[in-house]
Short mmCIF file of C-alpha atoms in Angstrom, two decimals:
data_model
loop_
_atom_site.label_atom_id
_atom_site.label_comp_id
_atom_site.label_asym_id
_atom_site.label_seq_id
_atom_site.Cartn_x
_atom_site.Cartn_y
_atom_site.Cartn_z
CA UNK A 1 105.00 125.20 99.00
CA UNK A 2 107.59 127.58 100.74
CA UNK A 3 106.27 130.95 101.63
CA UNK A 4 108.69 133.82 101.74
CA UNK A 5 107.69 136.73 104.11
CA UNK A 6 109.53 139.65 105.55
CA UNK A 7 108.99 141.36 108.98
CA UNK A 8 106.71 144.14 107.42
CA UNK A 9 104.39 141.66 105.81
CA UNK A 10 104.39 139.28 108.65
CA UNK A 11 102.93 142.04 110.79
CA UNK A 12 100.11 142.58 108.14
CA UNK A 13 99.39 138.83 107.69
CA UNK A 14 98.04 138.53 111.31
CA UNK A 15 97.47 134.65 110.84
CA UNK A 16 101.26 134.24 110.54
CA UNK A 17 101.47 134.71 114.47
CA UNK A 18 98.11 133.23 115.50
CA UNK A 19 97.53 130.17 113.27
CA UNK A 20 99.86 127.24 114.36
CA UNK A 21 99.04 125.27 111.16
CA UNK A 22 100.73 127.96 109.04
CA UNK A 23 104.03 128.41 110.81
CA UNK A 24 106.04 125.46 109.60
CA UNK A 25 105.36 126.64 106.00
CA UNK A 26 106.90 130.11 106.15
CA UNK A 27 110.35 131.13 105.62
CA UNK A 28 112.02 134.56 105.56
CA UNK A 29 113.28 136.04 102.18
CA UNK A 30 116.85 135.59 103.62
CA UNK A 31 116.48 131.81 103.78
CA UNK A 32 116.01 130.77 100.36
CA UNK A 33 117.17 127.14 99.71
CA UNK A 34 114.04 125.80 97.70
CA UNK A 35 113.65 125.97 93.94
CA UNK A 36 111.73 129.11 92.66
CA UNK A 37 108.77 126.98 91.33
CA UNK A 38 108.20 125.80 94.94
CA UNK A 39 108.07 129.15 96.55
CA UNK A 40 105.71 132.14 96.73
CA UNK A 41 106.79 135.59 97.91
CA UNK A 42 104.29 137.95 100.15
CA UNK A 43 105.82 141.07 99.17
CA UNK A 44 105.50 144.41 101.04
CA UNK A 45 106.88 146.88 98.36
CA UNK A 46 107.71 147.09 94.65
CA UNK A 47 111.47 146.40 95.20
CA UNK A 48 110.56 142.94 96.50
CA UNK A 49 108.21 142.26 93.60
CA UNK A 50 110.86 143.23 91.17
CA UNK A 51 113.44 140.69 92.97
CA UNK A 52 110.93 138.02 92.98
CA UNK A 53 110.42 138.54 89.28
CA UNK A 54 114.08 138.39 88.56
CA UNK A 55 114.40 135.13 90.55
CA UNK A 56 111.38 133.58 88.74
CA UNK A 57 109.42 133.44 91.99
CA UNK A 58 105.51 133.96 92.13
CA UNK A 59 104.47 136.99 94.34
CA UNK A 60 101.36 138.37 95.74
CA UNK A 61 100.90 141.72 97.67
CA UNK A 62 98.64 144.66 98.24
CA UNK A 63 97.89 146.72 95.01
CA UNK A 64 100.48 149.34 95.53
CA UNK A 65 103.15 146.55 95.18
CA UNK A 66 102.23 146.14 91.47
CA UNK A 67 101.89 142.36 91.59
CA UNK A 68 99.69 140.48 89.16
CA UNK A 69 97.87 138.90 91.83
CA UNK A 70 96.83 141.50 94.49
CA UNK A 71 94.82 141.56 97.54
CA UNK A 72 93.32 144.61 99.29
CA UNK A 73 94.81 143.36 102.75
CA UNK A 74 97.39 140.64 103.52
CA UNK A 75 95.18 139.62 106.35
CA UNK A 76 92.89 138.18 103.67
CA UNK A 77 95.39 135.74 102.39
CA UNK A 78 94.98 131.84 103.17
CA UNK A 79 97.03 128.89 102.05
CA UNK A 80 94.69 127.61 99.39
CA UNK A 81 94.86 131.10 97.47
CA UNK A 82 98.72 131.16 97.74
CA UNK A 83 99.01 127.91 96.32
CA UNK A 84 96.86 128.58 93.52
CA UNK A 85 98.77 131.60 92.62
CA UNK A 86 102.08 129.80 92.76
CA UNK A 87 100.57 127.06 90.62
CA UNK A 88 99.25 129.56 88.01
CA UNK A 89 102.47 131.33 87.79
CA UNK A 90 104.42 128.25 87.33
CA UNK A 91 101.92 126.88 84.66
CA UNK A 92 100.98 123.99 87.01
CA UNK A 93 97.29 122.98 86.67
CA UNK A 94 94.87 123.63 89.54
CA UNK A 95 93.07 120.68 91.07
CA UNK A 96 89.46 121.74 91.07
CA UNK A 97 88.11 118.94 93.23
CA UNK A 98 87.17 115.42 93.90
CA UNK A 99 84.09 113.27 93.84
CA UNK A 100 83.86 109.73 95.19
CA UNK A 101 85.42 108.22 92.08
CA UNK A 102 86.94 111.16 90.15
CA UNK A 103 89.49 113.91 90.20
CA UNK A 104 88.80 117.05 88.35
CA UNK A 105 91.71 119.33 87.44
CA UNK A 106 92.78 121.74 84.68
CA UNK A 107 94.22 120.65 81.50
CA UNK A 108 97.96 121.06 80.84
CA UNK A 109 99.72 120.66 77.57
CA UNK A 110 101.29 117.37 78.53
CA UNK A 111 97.72 115.97 78.66
CA UNK A 112 97.28 116.41 74.93
CA UNK A 113 98.27 112.71 74.04
CA UNK A 114 95.71 111.22 76.48
CA UNK A 115 93.07 113.58 75.23
CA UNK A 116 93.34 112.62 71.65
CA UNK A 117 93.37 108.89 72.83
CA UNK A 118 90.02 109.72 74.78
CA UNK A 119 88.35 111.51 71.54
CA UNK A 120 89.36 108.51 69.46
CA UNK A 121 87.34 106.14 71.49
CA UNK A 122 83.91 105.00 69.78
CA UNK A 123 81.02 107.42 70.11
CA UNK A 124 82.99 110.21 71.72
CA UNK A 125 82.54 112.67 68.81
CA UNK A 126 78.90 111.47 67.89
CA UNK A 127 77.65 114.88 69.45
CA UNK A 128 80.72 116.87 70.06
CA UNK A 129 83.32 118.57 67.88
CA UNK A 130 86.29 116.51 67.27
CA UNK A 131 89.84 118.08 68.20
CA UNK A 132 91.87 119.94 65.79
CA UNK A 133 94.96 118.69 64.21
CA UNK A 134 97.84 118.43 67.02
CA UNK A 135 99.62 121.69 66.13
CA UNK A 136 96.42 123.80 65.91
CA UNK A 137 95.18 122.02 69.01
CA UNK A 138 98.37 122.89 70.93
CA UNK A 139 98.21 126.67 70.01
CA UNK A 140 94.46 126.56 70.95
CA UNK A 141 95.02 125.03 74.29
CA UNK A 142 97.94 127.30 75.16
CA UNK A 143 95.75 130.32 74.61
CA UNK A 144 92.87 128.59 76.51
CA UNK A 145 95.05 127.84 79.48
CA UNK A 146 96.35 131.61 79.64
CA UNK A 147 93.01 133.40 78.84
CA UNK A 148 90.31 131.13 80.22
CA UNK A 149 91.72 129.47 83.27
CA UNK A 150 93.90 132.45 84.03
CA UNK A 151 91.31 135.01 83.72
CA UNK A 152 87.99 133.36 84.67
CA UNK A 153 89.29 130.46 87.06
CA UNK A 154 87.08 127.94 85.37
CA UNK A 155 86.72 126.25 82.04
CA UNK A 156 86.54 122.85 80.63
CA UNK A 157 88.46 120.45 82.87
CA UNK A 158 89.68 116.99 82.65
CA UNK A 159 88.22 114.04 84.66
CA UNK A 160 90.50 111.34 85.96
CA UNK A 161 89.81 108.09 87.68
CA UNK A 162 90.89 108.35 91.19
CA UNK A 163 91.38 104.49 91.36
CA UNK A 164 93.61 104.25 88.35
CA UNK A 165 94.64 107.80 87.53
CA UNK A 166 93.62 107.47 83.90
CA UNK A 167 91.89 110.17 81.97
CA UNK A 168 88.31 109.18 81.64
CA UNK A 169 86.36 112.45 80.66
CA UNK A 170 86.25 116.14 80.05
CA UNK A 171 83.83 118.41 81.77
CA UNK A 172 83.24 121.92 83.08
CA UNK A 173 82.01 125.52 82.31
CA UNK A 174 82.20 127.69 79.32
CA UNK A 175 80.99 130.80 81.16
CA UNK A 176 77.28 129.68 81.95
CA UNK A 177 77.29 126.70 79.65
CA UNK A 178 77.93 123.17 81.31
CA UNK A 179 79.46 120.40 79.09
CA UNK A 180 80.64 116.93 79.84
CA UNK A 181 81.78 113.92 78.23
CA UNK A 182 82.76 110.43 79.78
CA UNK A 183 84.80 107.47 78.21
CA UNK A 184 82.28 104.98 76.56
CA UNK A 185 83.61 102.13 78.73
CA UNK A 186 82.20 104.03 81.83
CA UNK A 187 78.73 104.82 80.28
CA UNK A 188 75.60 103.98 82.36
CA UNK A 189 77.73 103.60 85.67
CA UNK A 190 76.88 107.26 87.11
CA UNK A 191 80.10 108.90 86.37
CA UNK A 192 78.52 111.72 84.25
CA UNK A 193 76.04 112.42 87.12
CA UNK A 194 78.79 112.41 89.82
CA UNK A 195 80.78 114.82 87.96
CA UNK A 196 78.02 117.05 86.78
CA UNK A 197 76.84 117.42 90.30
CA UNK A 198 80.13 118.71 91.30
CA UNK A 199 80.25 121.29 88.58
CA UNK A 200 76.71 122.49 89.61
CA UNK A 201 77.82 122.98 93.11
CA UNK A 202 81.16 124.55 92.04
CA UNK A 203 79.36 127.05 89.90
CA UNK A 204 76.87 127.79 92.74
CA UNK A 205 79.63 128.44 95.30
CA UNK A 206 82.42 130.06 92.99
CA UNK A 207 80.67 132.14 90.27
CA UNK A 208 77.93 134.74 90.02
CA UNK A 209 75.81 132.79 87.40
CA UNK A 210 72.19 132.53 88.34
CA UNK A 211 71.65 129.59 85.96
CA UNK A 212 73.49 127.01 83.82
CA UNK A 213 72.46 125.74 80.53
CA UNK A 214 73.37 122.69 78.38
CA UNK A 215 73.12 122.36 74.55
CA UNK A 216 71.92 118.92 73.83
CA UNK A 217 71.38 117.10 70.45
CA UNK A 218 67.86 115.58 70.92
CA UNK A 219 69.06 112.29 69.37
CA UNK A 220 71.52 112.23 72.43
CA UNK A 221 68.87 110.64 74.59
CA UNK A 222 71.37 109.63 77.43
CA UNK A 223 72.24 113.29 77.80
CA UNK A 224 68.83 114.37 77.69
CA UNK A 225 68.01 111.94 80.69
CA UNK A 226 70.86 113.21 82.57
CA UNK A 227 70.00 116.87 82.13
CA UNK A 228 66.40 116.11 83.23
CA UNK A 229 67.71 114.03 86.17
CA UNK A 230 69.98 116.87 87.24
CA UNK A 231 66.92 119.37 87.26
CA UNK A 232 67.48 121.03 83.90
CA UNK A 233 64.44 121.83 81.90
CA UNK A 234 64.05 122.29 78.13
CA UNK A 235 63.70 126.07 77.11
CA UNK A 236 64.14 126.07 73.48
CA UNK A 237 66.28 125.25 70.30
CA UNK A 238 69.53 126.83 69.07
CA UNK A 239 68.96 129.15 66.33
CA UNK A 240 71.68 127.53 64.29
CA UNK A 241 70.78 124.01 64.79
CA UNK A 242 67.18 122.79 65.10
CA UNK A 243 68.21 119.45 66.56
CA UNK A 244 70.10 121.24 69.57
CA UNK A 245 67.85 121.99 72.44
CA UNK A 246 68.70 124.26 75.27
CA UNK A 247 68.07 122.95 78.87
CA UNK A 248 68.46 125.42 81.81
CA UNK A 249 68.65 125.04 85.50
CA UNK A 250 68.59 127.78 88.29
CA UNK A 251 71.48 127.17 90.61
CA UNK A 252 70.95 129.95 93.23
CA UNK A 253 68.19 128.27 94.85
CA UNK A 254 70.55 126.23 97.13
CA UNK A 255 69.05 123.06 96.12
CA UNK A 256 71.41 120.12 95.52
CA UNK A 257 70.59 117.30 93.22
#
């Protein structure tokens, strides 16, 4: 990532001068030799923002600059935030995090073929809705990426094996509801537990939710066992489906499971 900054912004972004780790990653606006998608521009006025837009470069600035991504003070910026803004602007999925065996990241449209392969495996749609036909699913995911990831910064993510790089599951948050599914060849090996623990910790640290809940069909005994193992307790049934129970967990008590 190349970070473009001028003298005015550099004076406000105090870590530019004091954090040695950042210095090699910064360039002046006049020193642009990289592809626009590799850059982010910290702007200090609306004119710079308009130039960034015309060049196809992501920009961030204080509210008066009119950028889509704004901060109250440039001194609040850090590398992780800038990288996420650059990725969002260029439709590059965010890496959400890692567990011992898994990489969790946002879905991108190029993942759809692998997602269909996952859903086609035996048992995968026994207790979850299947995907739509391809064209409908494509439009649905376009809107989901823009509105769910783009606005809330969470959603249903994809789970990849760190060893093989293959898609092995899907898990995440639909607001305060946690969902998860793992490829059948990896059932009973602790993958769902590993991923769900990560999601609970993520929700605790990055959202305002006091609790999470799961909707679980009582015939899905493995999922019921997992929810209980993670500290969820049964609180009732879904009104529209007597077979689907609600399991809830308070996540703000700072306990980890």
